[in-house]
Amino acid sequence: MRVRHKPWARGKLEHYTDIVIRSPKYYNGEWGEAFHREARLCVEIGTGKGQFIVGMAEKDPDANFIGIELHESIIVSALQKCLDANLKNVRLINADARGLTEYFAEDEVDDIYLNFCDPWPKNRHEKRRLTYSAFLAQYEYVLKSHGAIHFKTDNQGLFEYSLESFSQYGFLLRNISLDLHHANDRENIMTEYEEKFSKKGQRIYRCEAVCND
Ligand code: SAM
């Protein structure tokens, strides 16, 4: 994603400390405290501008949602969407998902969402893909038993790589779709990228990977 620098973004993120969590490690194992209630915990990695997490949080007010996004100039748009929607069940973390196991305890997370993550097509960049085995190890650690990774992409190469990576790691695969928008899934909440790609007529691939223990 091209990132347009917004010099005011940091100030805004620092202002809304109730939504943008400055020290996620502090809540490791106790995320209920950050929401003032215990509930299902759903984490989106690479939240981008927040359309998906806000849509999910509105659809499922009984769950707690956390969006992790690397760039402050992007996550600030997700913050604005949360404010506009007056949502109480979303928290945002402006950080690298590589630190996942520092932010969440073992067996703390119910669902992980990976939407349209960067494909990193060159072999030498494999380790940067969010479905590379080192990331899967972190997901497995924080996910509850039978917790799921929900994965969507427009990129066929990344999809095929990810199916193999999930499967080799030992996750069970379910709900695979090679053309999600023609599968008539009324439950589907679209992300910004998903809308953009599907308008261009591109296929959307989807699968879920479940911890096998
Ligand atoms: N999920 C959004 C969507 O579908 O519209 C955004 C997709 S965009 C291609 C990928 C996003 O993931 C970018 O905003 C990028 O900054 C973020 N990202 C990439 N690697 C990340 C990482 N290691 N930790 C956190 N965010 C990351």
Coordinates of N, CA and C and ligand atoms in Angstrom, one line a residue:
M1 N 0.8 -1.2 0.0 CA 0.0 0.0 0.0 C 0.9 1.2 0.0
R2 N 0.5 2.2 -0.9 CA 1.3 3.5 -0.9 C 0.9 4.3 0.3
V3 N 1.9 4.8 1.1 CA 1.5 5.4 2.3 C 1.8 6.9 2.2
R4 N 0.7 7.7 2.2 CA 0.9 9.2 2.1 C 1.2 9.7 3.6
H5 N 2.3 10.3 3.8 CA 2.7 10.7 5.1 C 1.7 11.8 5.7
K6 N 1.2 11.6 6.8 CA 0.3 12.5 7.5 C 1.0 13.0 8.8
P7 N 1.6 14.1 8.8 CA 2.4 14.5 9.9 C 1.6 14.7 11.2
W8 N 0.3 14.9 11.1 CA -0.6 15.1 12.2 C -1.1 13.8 12.8
A9 N -0.8 12.7 12.1 CA -1.4 11.4 12.5 C -1.0 11.0 13.9
R10 N 0.3 11.1 14.2 CA 0.8 10.7 15.5 C 0.1 11.4 16.7
G11 N -0.1 12.7 16.5 CA -0.8 13.5 17.6 C -2.2 13.0 17.8
K12 N -2.9 12.7 16.7 CA -4.2 12.2 16.8 C -4.3 10.8 17.5
L13 N -3.4 10.0 17.1 CA -3.3 8.6 17.7 C -3.1 8.7 19.2
E14 N -2.2 9.7 19.6 CA -1.8 9.8 21.0 C -2.9 10.4 21.8
H15 N -3.8 11.1 21.1 CA -4.9 11.8 21.8 C -6.0 10.7 22.3
Y16 N -6.2 9.7 21.5 CA -7.3 8.8 21.8 C -6.7 7.5 22.4
T17 N -6.2 7.7 23.6 CA -5.5 6.5 24.2 C -6.5 5.4 24.7
D18 N -7.8 5.8 24.7 CA -8.8 4.8 25.1 C -9.0 3.8 23.9
I19 N -8.8 4.2 22.7 CA -8.9 3.3 21.5 C -7.6 2.8 21.0
V20 N -6.6 3.7 20.9 CA -5.3 3.3 20.4 C -4.4 3.0 21.6
I21 N -4.1 1.7 21.7 CA -3.4 1.2 22.9 C -1.9 1.4 22.7
R22 N -1.3 2.3 23.6 CA 0.1 2.6 23.5 C 1.0 1.5 23.8
S23 N 0.6 0.7 24.9 CA 1.5 -0.3 25.4 C 0.8 -1.7 25.4
P24 N 0.7 -2.3 24.2 CA -0.1 -3.5 24.1 C 0.4 -4.6 25.1
K25 N 1.7 -4.6 25.3 CA 2.3 -5.6 26.2 C 1.6 -5.6 27.6
Y26 N 1.2 -4.4 28.0 CA 0.6 -4.3 29.3 C -0.6 -5.1 29.5
Y27 N -1.4 -5.3 28.4 CA -2.6 -6.1 28.4 C -2.5 -7.5 28.1
N28 N -1.2 -8.0 27.9 CA -1.0 -9.4 27.5 C -1.7 -10.3 28.5
G29 N -2.6 -11.1 28.1 CA -3.3 -12.0 28.9 C -4.5 -11.4 29.6
E30 N -4.7 -10.1 29.5 CA -5.8 -9.4 30.2 C -6.5 -8.4 29.3
W31 N -6.8 -8.7 28.1 CA -7.3 -7.8 27.2 C -8.7 -7.3 27.5
G32 N -9.4 -8.2 28.3 CA -10.7 -7.8 28.8 C -10.7 -6.4 29.5
E33 N -9.6 -6.2 30.2 CA -9.4 -4.9 30.9 C -9.5 -3.7 30.0
A34 N -8.9 -3.8 28.8 CA -8.8 -2.7 27.9 C -10.2 -2.4 27.3
F35 N -11.1 -3.4 27.4 CA -12.5 -3.2 26.9 C -13.5 -3.1 28.0
H36 N -13.0 -3.2 29.2 CA -13.9 -3.1 30.4 C -14.9 -4.2 30.4
R37 N -14.6 -5.4 29.7 CA -15.5 -6.5 29.7 C -14.8 -7.7 29.1
E38 N -15.2 -8.9 29.5 CA -14.6 -10.1 28.9 C -15.5 -10.5 27.7
A39 N -14.9 -10.8 26.6 CA -15.7 -11.2 25.4 C -14.8 -12.0 24.5
R40 N -15.4 -12.5 23.4 CA -14.6 -13.2 22.4 C -13.6 -12.1 21.9
L41 N -12.4 -12.6 21.6 CA -11.3 -11.7 21.2 C -10.9 -12.0 19.7
C42 N -11.2 -11.0 18.9 CA -10.9 -11.1 17.4 C -9.8 -10.1 17.0
V43 N -8.8 -10.6 16.3 CA -7.6 -9.7 16.0 C -7.5 -9.7 14.5
E44 N -7.4 -8.5 13.9 CA -7.1 -8.3 12.5 C -5.7 -7.8 12.3
I45 N -4.9 -8.5 11.5 CA -3.5 -8.1 11.3 C -3.4 -7.4 9.9
G46 N -2.9 -6.1 9.9 CA -2.8 -5.3 8.7 C -4.2 -4.7 8.4
T47 N -4.7 -4.0 9.5 CA -6.0 -3.5 9.4 C -6.3 -2.4 8.3
G48 N -5.2 -1.8 7.9 CA -5.3 -0.7 6.9 C -6.2 0.4 7.4
K49 N -7.1 0.8 6.6 CA -7.9 2.0 6.9 C -9.2 1.6 7.7
G50 N -9.4 0.4 8.1 CA -10.3 0.0 9.1 C -11.7 -0.4 8.7
Q51 N -12.0 -0.4 7.4 CA -13.4 -0.7 6.9 C -13.9 -2.0 7.5
F52 N -13.0 -3.0 7.4 CA -13.4 -4.4 7.8 C -13.7 -4.5 9.3
I53 N -12.7 -4.0 10.1 CA -12.9 -4.2 11.5 C -14.1 -3.4 12.1
V54 N -14.3 -2.2 11.5 CA -15.5 -1.4 11.9 C -16.8 -2.2 11.5
G55 N -16.8 -2.7 10.3 CA -18.0 -3.5 9.8 C -18.2 -4.7 10.7
M56 N -17.1 -5.4 11.1 CA -17.3 -6.6 11.9 C -17.7 -6.2 13.3
A57 N -17.2 -5.1 13.8 CA -17.5 -4.7 15.2 C -19.0 -4.2 15.3
E58 N -19.5 -3.6 14.2 CA -20.9 -3.2 14.2 C -21.8 -4.4 14.1
K59 N -21.3 -5.4 13.3 CA -22.1 -6.6 13.1 C -22.2 -7.5 14.3
D60 N -21.1 -7.5 15.1 CA -21.0 -8.4 16.3 C -20.6 -7.6 17.5
P61 N -21.5 -6.8 18.1 CA -21.2 -6.0 19.2 C -20.8 -6.7 20.5
D62 N -21.1 -8.0 20.5 CA -20.7 -8.8 21.7 C -19.3 -9.3 21.7
A63 N -18.6 -9.1 20.6 CA -17.1 -9.5 20.5 C -16.2 -8.2 20.7
N64 N -15.0 -8.5 21.2 CA -14.0 -7.4 21.2 C -13.1 -7.6 20.0
F65 N -12.8 -6.5 19.4 CA -11.9 -6.5 18.2 C -10.7 -5.6 18.3
I66 N -9.6 -6.2 17.9 CA -8.3 -5.4 17.9 C -7.7 -5.4 16.5
G67 N -7.4 -4.2 16.0 CA -6.8 -4.1 14.7 C -5.3 -3.7 14.9
I68 N -4.4 -4.4 14.2 CA -3.0 -4.1 14.3 C -2.5 -3.6 12.9
E69 N -1.9 -2.5 12.9 CA -1.5 -1.8 11.6 C -0.1 -1.1 11.9
L70 N 0.8 -1.4 10.9 CA 2.1 -0.9 11.0 C 2.2 0.6 10.9
H71 N 1.5 1.2 10.0 CA 1.7 2.6 9.6 C 0.7 3.6 10.3
E72 N 1.3 4.6 11.0 CA 0.4 5.5 11.7 C -0.5 6.3 10.7
S73 N 0.1 6.6 9.5 CA -0.7 7.4 8.5 C -1.8 6.7 8.0
I74 N -1.8 5.3 8.1 CA -3.0 4.5 7.7 C -3.9 4.2 8.8
I75 N -3.4 3.8 10.0 CA -4.3 3.4 11.1 C -5.1 4.6 11.6
V76 N -4.6 5.8 11.3 CA -5.3 7.0 11.7 C -6.7 7.1 11.0
S77 N -6.8 6.5 9.8 CA -8.1 6.5 9.2 C -9.0 5.5 9.8
A78 N -8.5 4.4 10.3 CA -9.2 3.4 11.1 C -9.8 4.0 12.4
L79 N -8.9 4.8 13.0 CA -9.3 5.5 14.2 C -10.5 6.4 13.9
Q80 N -10.4 7.2 12.9 CA -11.5 8.1 12.5 C -12.8 7.3 12.3
K81 N -12.7 6.1 11.7 CA -14.0 5.3 11.4 C -14.6 4.9 12.7
C82 N -13.7 4.5 13.7 CA -14.2 4.0 15.0 C -14.9 5.2 15.7
L83 N -14.3 6.4 15.6 CA -14.9 7.6 16.2 C -16.3 7.9 15.6
D84 N -16.3 7.9 14.3 CA -17.5 8.2 13.6 C -18.6 7.2 13.9
A85 N -18.3 5.9 14.1 CA -19.3 4.9 14.4 C -19.5 4.8 15.9
N86 N -18.8 5.6 16.7 CA -18.9 5.5 18.1 C -18.8 4.1 18.7
L87 N -17.9 3.4 18.2 CA -17.7 2.0 18.6 C -17.0 1.8 20.0
K88 N -17.5 0.9 20.8 CA -16.9 0.7 22.1 C -16.1 -0.6 22.1
N89 N -16.3 -1.4 21.0 CA -15.7 -2.7 21.0 C -14.5 -2.9 20.1
V90 N -13.8 -1.8 19.7 CA -12.6 -1.9 18.9 C -11.5 -1.1 19.6
R91 N -10.3 -1.8 19.6 CA -9.1 -1.2 20.0 C -8.1 -1.3 18.9
L92 N -7.1 -0.4 18.8 CA -6.2 -0.4 17.7 C -4.8 -0.4 18.2
I93 N -3.9 -1.1 17.6 CA -2.5 -1.2 17.9 C -1.7 -0.7 16.7
N94 N -0.9 0.3 16.9 CA 0.0 0.8 15.8 C 1.4 0.1 16.0
A95 N 1.5 -1.0 15.4 CA 2.8 -1.8 15.7 C 2.9 -2.9 14.6
D96 N 4.1 -3.5 14.7 CA 4.4 -4.6 13.7 C 3.8 -5.9 14.3
A97 N 3.1 -6.7 13.4 CA 2.5 -7.9 13.9 C 3.6 -9.0 14.3
R98 N 4.8 -8.7 13.9 CA 5.9 -9.6 14.4 C 6.0 -9.7 15.9
G99 N 5.4 -8.7 16.6 CA 5.4 -8.7 18.1 C 4.2 -9.4 18.7
L100 N 3.4 -10.1 17.9 CA 2.2 -10.7 18.3 C 2.2 -11.4 19.7
T101 N 3.2 -12.2 19.8 CA 3.3 -13.0 21.1 C 3.7 -12.2 22.3
E102 N 4.1 -11.0 22.0 CA 4.4 -10.1 23.2 C 3.1 -9.4 23.6
Y103 N 2.1 -9.2 22.6 CA 0.9 -8.5 22.9 C -0.2 -9.4 23.5
F104 N -0.1 -10.7 23.1 CA -1.2 -11.6 23.5 C -0.6 -12.9 24.1
A105 N -1.3 -13.4 25.1 CA -0.9 -14.6 25.8 C -1.3 -15.8 25.1
E106 N -0.7 -16.9 25.5 CA -1.0 -18.2 24.9 C -2.5 -18.5 25.0
D107 N -3.2 -18.9 24.0 CA -4.6 -19.3 24.1 C -5.5 -18.1 24.4
E108 N -5.2 -16.9 24.0 CA -6.0 -15.8 24.4 C -7.0 -15.3 23.3
V109 N -6.7 -15.6 22.0 CA -7.4 -15.1 20.9 C -8.3 -16.1 20.3
D110 N -9.5 -15.7 19.9 CA -10.5 -16.6 19.3 C -10.3 -16.7 17.8
D111 N -10.1 -15.5 17.2 CA -10.1 -15.5 15.7 C -9.0 -14.5 15.3
I112 N -8.3 -14.8 14.2 CA -7.4 -13.9 13.6 C -7.8 -13.7 12.1
Y113 N -7.8 -12.4 11.7 CA -8.2 -12.1 10.3 C -7.0 -11.5 9.6
L114 N -6.7 -12.1 8.4 CA -5.6 -11.6 7.5 C -6.3 -11.2 6.2
N115 N -6.4 -10.0 5.9 CA -7.1 -9.5 4.7 C -6.2 -8.8 3.7
F116 N -6.0 -9.4 2.6 CA -5.3 -8.8 1.4 C -3.9 -8.3 1.9
C117 N -3.2 -9.2 2.6 CA -1.9 -8.8 3.0 C -1.0 -8.8 1.8
D118 N 0.1 -8.1 2.0 CA 1.1 -7.9 0.9 C 1.6 -9.2 0.4
P119 N 1.6 -9.5 -0.9 CA 2.0 -10.8 -1.4 C 3.5 -11.1 -1.4
W120 N 4.3 -10.1 -1.4 CA 5.8 -10.3 -1.4 C 6.1 -11.5 -2.4
P121 N 5.9 -11.3 -3.7 CA 6.0 -12.4 -4.7 C 7.5 -12.9 -4.9
K122 N 8.5 -12.2 -4.5 CA 9.8 -12.7 -4.7 C 10.2 -13.7 -3.7
N123 N 10.8 -14.8 -4.1 CA 11.1 -15.9 -3.2 C 12.0 -15.4 -2.0
R124 N 12.9 -14.4 -2.3 CA 13.8 -14.0 -1.2 C 13.0 -13.2 -0.1
H125 N 11.7 -12.8 -0.4 CA 10.9 -12.1 0.5 C 9.9 -12.9 1.2
E126 N 10.0 -14.3 1.1 CA 9.0 -15.2 1.6 C 8.7 -14.9 3.1
K127 N 9.8 -14.6 3.9 CA 9.7 -14.5 5.3 C 8.8 -13.3 5.7
R128 N 8.6 -12.4 4.7 CA 7.7 -11.2 5.1 C 6.3 -11.5 4.9
R129 N 5.9 -12.6 4.2 CA 4.5 -12.9 4.0 C 3.8 -13.2 5.3
L130 N 2.7 -12.7 5.6 CA 2.0 -12.9 6.9 C 1.5 -14.4 7.1
T131 N 1.7 -15.2 6.0 CA 1.3 -16.6 6.1 C 2.6 -17.5 6.1
Y132 N 3.8 -16.9 6.3 CA 5.0 -17.6 6.4 C 5.0 -18.4 7.8
S133 N 5.7 -19.5 7.8 CA 5.6 -20.4 9.0 C 5.9 -19.7 10.3
A134 N 6.9 -18.7 10.3 CA 7.2 -18.1 11.5 C 6.0 -17.3 12.1
F135 N 5.2 -16.7 11.2 CA 4.0 -16.0 11.6 C 3.0 -17.0 12.1
L136 N 2.9 -18.2 11.3 CA 1.9 -19.2 11.7 C 2.2 -19.7 13.2
A137 N 3.4 -19.8 13.5 CA 3.8 -20.3 14.8 C 3.3 -19.3 15.9
Q138 N 3.3 -18.0 15.6 CA 2.8 -17.0 16.5 C 1.3 -17.1 16.6
Y139 N 0.6 -17.3 15.4 CA -0.8 -17.4 15.5 C -1.3 -18.6 16.3
E140 N -0.6 -19.7 16.0 CA -0.9 -20.9 16.8 C -0.8 -20.7 18.3
Y141 N 0.2 -20.0 18.7 CA 0.5 -19.8 20.1 C -0.6 -18.9 20.8
V142 N -1.0 -17.8 20.1 CA -2.0 -16.9 20.7 C -3.5 -17.4 20.6
L143 N -3.7 -18.3 19.5 CA -5.1 -18.8 19.3 C -5.5 -19.8 20.3
K144 N -6.8 -19.7 20.7 CA -7.3 -20.8 21.5 C -7.4 -22.1 20.7
S145 N -7.6 -23.2 21.4 CA -7.7 -24.4 20.7 C -9.0 -24.4 19.8
H146 N -8.9 -24.8 18.6 CA -9.9 -24.6 17.6 C -10.2 -23.2 17.2
G147 N -9.3 -22.3 17.5 CA -9.4 -20.9 17.0 C -9.1 -20.9 15.5
A148 N -9.5 -19.9 14.8 CA -9.3 -19.9 13.4 C -8.6 -18.6 12.8
I149 N -7.9 -18.9 11.7 CA -7.3 -17.8 10.9 C -8.2 -17.6 9.7
H150 N -8.7 -16.4 9.5 CA -9.6 -16.2 8.3 C -8.8 -15.4 7.3
F151 N -8.6 -15.9 6.2 CA -7.7 -15.3 5.2 C -8.4 -15.0 3.9
K152 N -8.2 -13.8 3.4 CA -8.8 -13.4 2.1 C -7.7 -12.7 1.3
T153 N -7.7 -12.9 0.0 CA -6.7 -12.2 -0.9 C -7.3 -12.2 -2.3
D154 N -6.8 -11.3 -3.1 CA -7.1 -11.4 -4.5 C -5.9 -12.0 -5.3
N155 N -4.9 -12.4 -4.6 CA -3.6 -12.8 -5.2 C -3.5 -14.3 -5.3
Q156 N -3.7 -14.9 -6.5 CA -3.7 -16.4 -6.6 C -2.4 -17.0 -6.1
G157 N -1.3 -16.4 -6.4 CA 0.0 -17.0 -6.0 C 0.1 -17.0 -4.5
L158 N -0.3 -15.9 -3.8 CA -0.2 -15.9 -2.4 C -1.2 -16.9 -1.8
F159 N -2.4 -17.0 -2.4 CA -3.4 -17.9 -1.9 C -2.9 -19.4 -1.9
E160 N -2.3 -19.7 -3.1 CA -1.8 -21.1 -3.2 C -0.6 -21.3 -2.2
Y161 N 0.3 -20.4 -2.1 CA 1.4 -20.5 -1.1 C 0.8 -20.7 0.3
S162 N -0.3 -19.9 0.6 CA -0.8 -19.9 2.0 C -1.5 -21.2 2.3
L163 N -2.2 -21.7 1.3 CA -2.9 -23.0 1.6 C -1.8 -24.1 1.9
E164 N -0.8 -24.0 1.2 CA 0.3 -25.0 1.4 C 1.0 -24.7 2.8
S165 N 1.2 -23.5 3.1 CA 1.9 -23.1 4.3 C 1.0 -23.5 5.5
F166 N -0.3 -23.2 5.5 CA -1.2 -23.6 6.6 C -1.2 -25.1 6.8
S167 N -1.3 -25.8 5.6 CA -1.5 -27.2 5.7 C -0.2 -27.9 6.2
Q168 N 1.0 -27.4 5.7 CA 2.3 -28.0 6.1 C 2.5 -27.7 7.6
Y169 N 2.0 -26.6 8.1 CA 2.1 -26.3 9.5 C 1.3 -27.2 10.4
G170 N 0.2 -27.7 9.8 CA -0.7 -28.6 10.6 C -2.1 -28.0 10.8
F171 N -2.4 -26.9 10.2 CA -3.7 -26.3 10.4 C -4.7 -27.1 9.5
L172 N -5.9 -27.2 9.9 CA -7.0 -27.8 9.1 C -7.6 -26.7 8.3
L173 N -7.9 -27.0 7.0 CA -8.5 -26.0 6.1 C -10.0 -26.2 6.0
R174 N -10.7 -25.1 6.0 CA -12.2 -25.2 5.8 C -12.6 -23.9 5.1
N175 N -13.9 -24.0 4.6 CA -14.5 -22.8 3.9 C -13.6 -22.2 2.8
I176 N -13.1 -23.1 2.0 CA -12.3 -22.5 0.9 C -13.2 -22.0 -0.2
S177 N -12.9 -20.9 -0.7 CA -13.6 -20.4 -1.9 C -12.6 -19.8 -2.9
L178 N -12.8 -20.2 -4.1 CA -11.9 -19.7 -5.2 C -12.5 -18.5 -5.9
D179 N -13.7 -18.2 -5.4 CA -14.4 -17.0 -6.0 C -15.5 -16.6 -5.0
L180 N -15.1 -15.9 -4.0 CA -15.9 -15.6 -2.8 C -17.2 -14.8 -3.2
H181 N -17.0 -13.9 -4.1 CA -18.1 -13.0 -4.4 C -19.2 -13.6 -5.3
H182 N -18.9 -14.8 -5.9 CA -19.9 -15.5 -6.6 C -20.4 -16.7 -5.7
A183 N -19.9 -16.8 -4.5 CA -20.4 -17.8 -3.6 C -21.6 -17.3 -2.8
N184 N -21.9 -16.0 -3.0 CA -23.1 -15.4 -2.3 C -23.1 -15.6 -0.8
D185 N -21.9 -15.2 -0.2 CA -21.8 -15.3 1.2 C -22.2 -14.0 1.8
R186 N -23.4 -14.0 2.4 CA -24.1 -12.8 2.9 C -23.4 -12.3 4.1
E187 N -22.6 -13.1 4.8 CA -21.9 -12.8 6.0 C -20.7 -12.0 5.7
N188 N -20.2 -12.0 4.5 CA -18.9 -11.4 4.2 C -18.9 -9.9 4.4
I189 N -17.9 -9.4 5.1 CA -17.7 -7.9 5.2 C -16.5 -7.6 4.4
M190 N -16.7 -6.6 3.5 CA -15.6 -6.3 2.5 C -14.6 -5.3 3.2
T191 N -13.4 -5.5 2.8 CA -12.3 -4.6 3.2 C -12.2 -3.5 2.1
E192 N -11.4 -2.5 2.3 CA -11.1 -1.5 1.3 C -10.5 -2.1 0.0
Y193 N -9.5 -3.0 0.2 CA -8.9 -3.6 -0.9 C -9.8 -4.5 -1.7
E194 N -10.6 -5.2 -0.9 CA -11.6 -6.2 -1.5 C -12.5 -5.4 -2.4
E195 N -13.0 -4.3 -2.0 CA -13.9 -3.5 -2.8 C -13.3 -3.0 -4.1
K196 N -12.0 -2.6 -3.9 CA -11.3 -2.0 -5.0 C -11.0 -3.2 -6.1
F197 N -10.6 -4.3 -5.6 CA -10.2 -5.4 -6.6 C -11.5 -6.0 -7.2
S198 N -12.5 -6.1 -6.4 CA -13.7 -6.8 -6.9 C -14.4 -5.9 -8.0
K199 N -14.3 -4.6 -7.8 CA -14.9 -3.6 -8.8 C -14.1 -3.8 -10.1
K200 N -12.9 -4.2 -10.0 CA -12.1 -4.4 -11.3 C -12.4 -5.8 -11.9
G201 N -13.2 -6.5 -11.2 CA -13.6 -7.9 -11.7 C -12.6 -9.0 -11.3
Q202 N -11.8 -8.7 -10.3 CA -10.8 -9.7 -9.9 C -11.5 -10.7 -8.9
R203 N -11.1 -11.9 -9.0 CA -11.6 -12.9 -8.0 C -11.1 -12.7 -6.6
I204 N -11.9 -13.1 -5.7 CA -11.4 -13.0 -4.3 C -11.4 -14.4 -3.8
Y205 N -10.2 -14.8 -3.2 CA -10.0 -16.1 -2.6 C -10.2 -16.0 -1.1
R206 N -10.7 -17.1 -0.5 CA -10.9 -17.1 0.9 C -10.7 -18.5 1.5
C207 N -10.0 -18.6 2.6 CA -10.0 -19.9 3.4 C -9.9 -19.6 4.8
E208 N -10.2 -20.6 5.6 CA -10.0 -20.5 7.1 C -9.1 -21.7 7.5
A209 N -8.2 -21.4 8.4 CA -7.3 -22.4 8.9 C -7.5 -22.5 10.4
V210 N -7.7 -23.8 10.8 CA -8.1 -24.0 12.2 C -7.0 -24.8 12.9
C211 N -6.7 -24.4 14.1 CA -5.8 -25.1 14.9 C -6.2 -26.6 15.1
N212 N -5.3 -27.5 14.9 CA -5.7 -28.9 14.9 C -5.3 -29.5 16.3
D213 N -5.9 -29.0 17.4 CA -5.5 -29.6 18.6 C -6.7 -29.5 19.6
Ligands
SAM1 N1 -6.5 -5.2 5.2 C1 -6.6 -4.0 4.5 C2 -7.6 -4.2 3.3 O1 -7.8 -5.4 3.0 O2 -8.1 -3.2 2.8 C3 -5.3 -3.4 4.0 C4 -4.5 -4.3 3.0 S1 -2.9 -3.6 2.7 C5 -2.5 -4.4 1.2 C6 -1.9 -4.4 3.9 C7 -1.8 -3.7 5.2 O3 -1.1 -4.5 6.1 C8 -1.1 -2.4 5.0 O4 -1.8 -1.3 5.6 C9 0.2 -2.6 5.8 O5 0.8 -1.4 6.4 C10 -0.2 -3.7 6.8 N2 0.9 -4.5 7.3 C11 1.8 -5.2 6.5 N3 2.7 -5.9 7.2 C12 2.3 -5.6 8.5 C13 2.9 -6.1 9.8 N4 3.9 -6.9 9.8 N5 2.3 -5.7 10.9 C14 1.2 -4.9 10.8 N6 0.6 -4.4 9.7 C15 1.2 -4.8 8.6

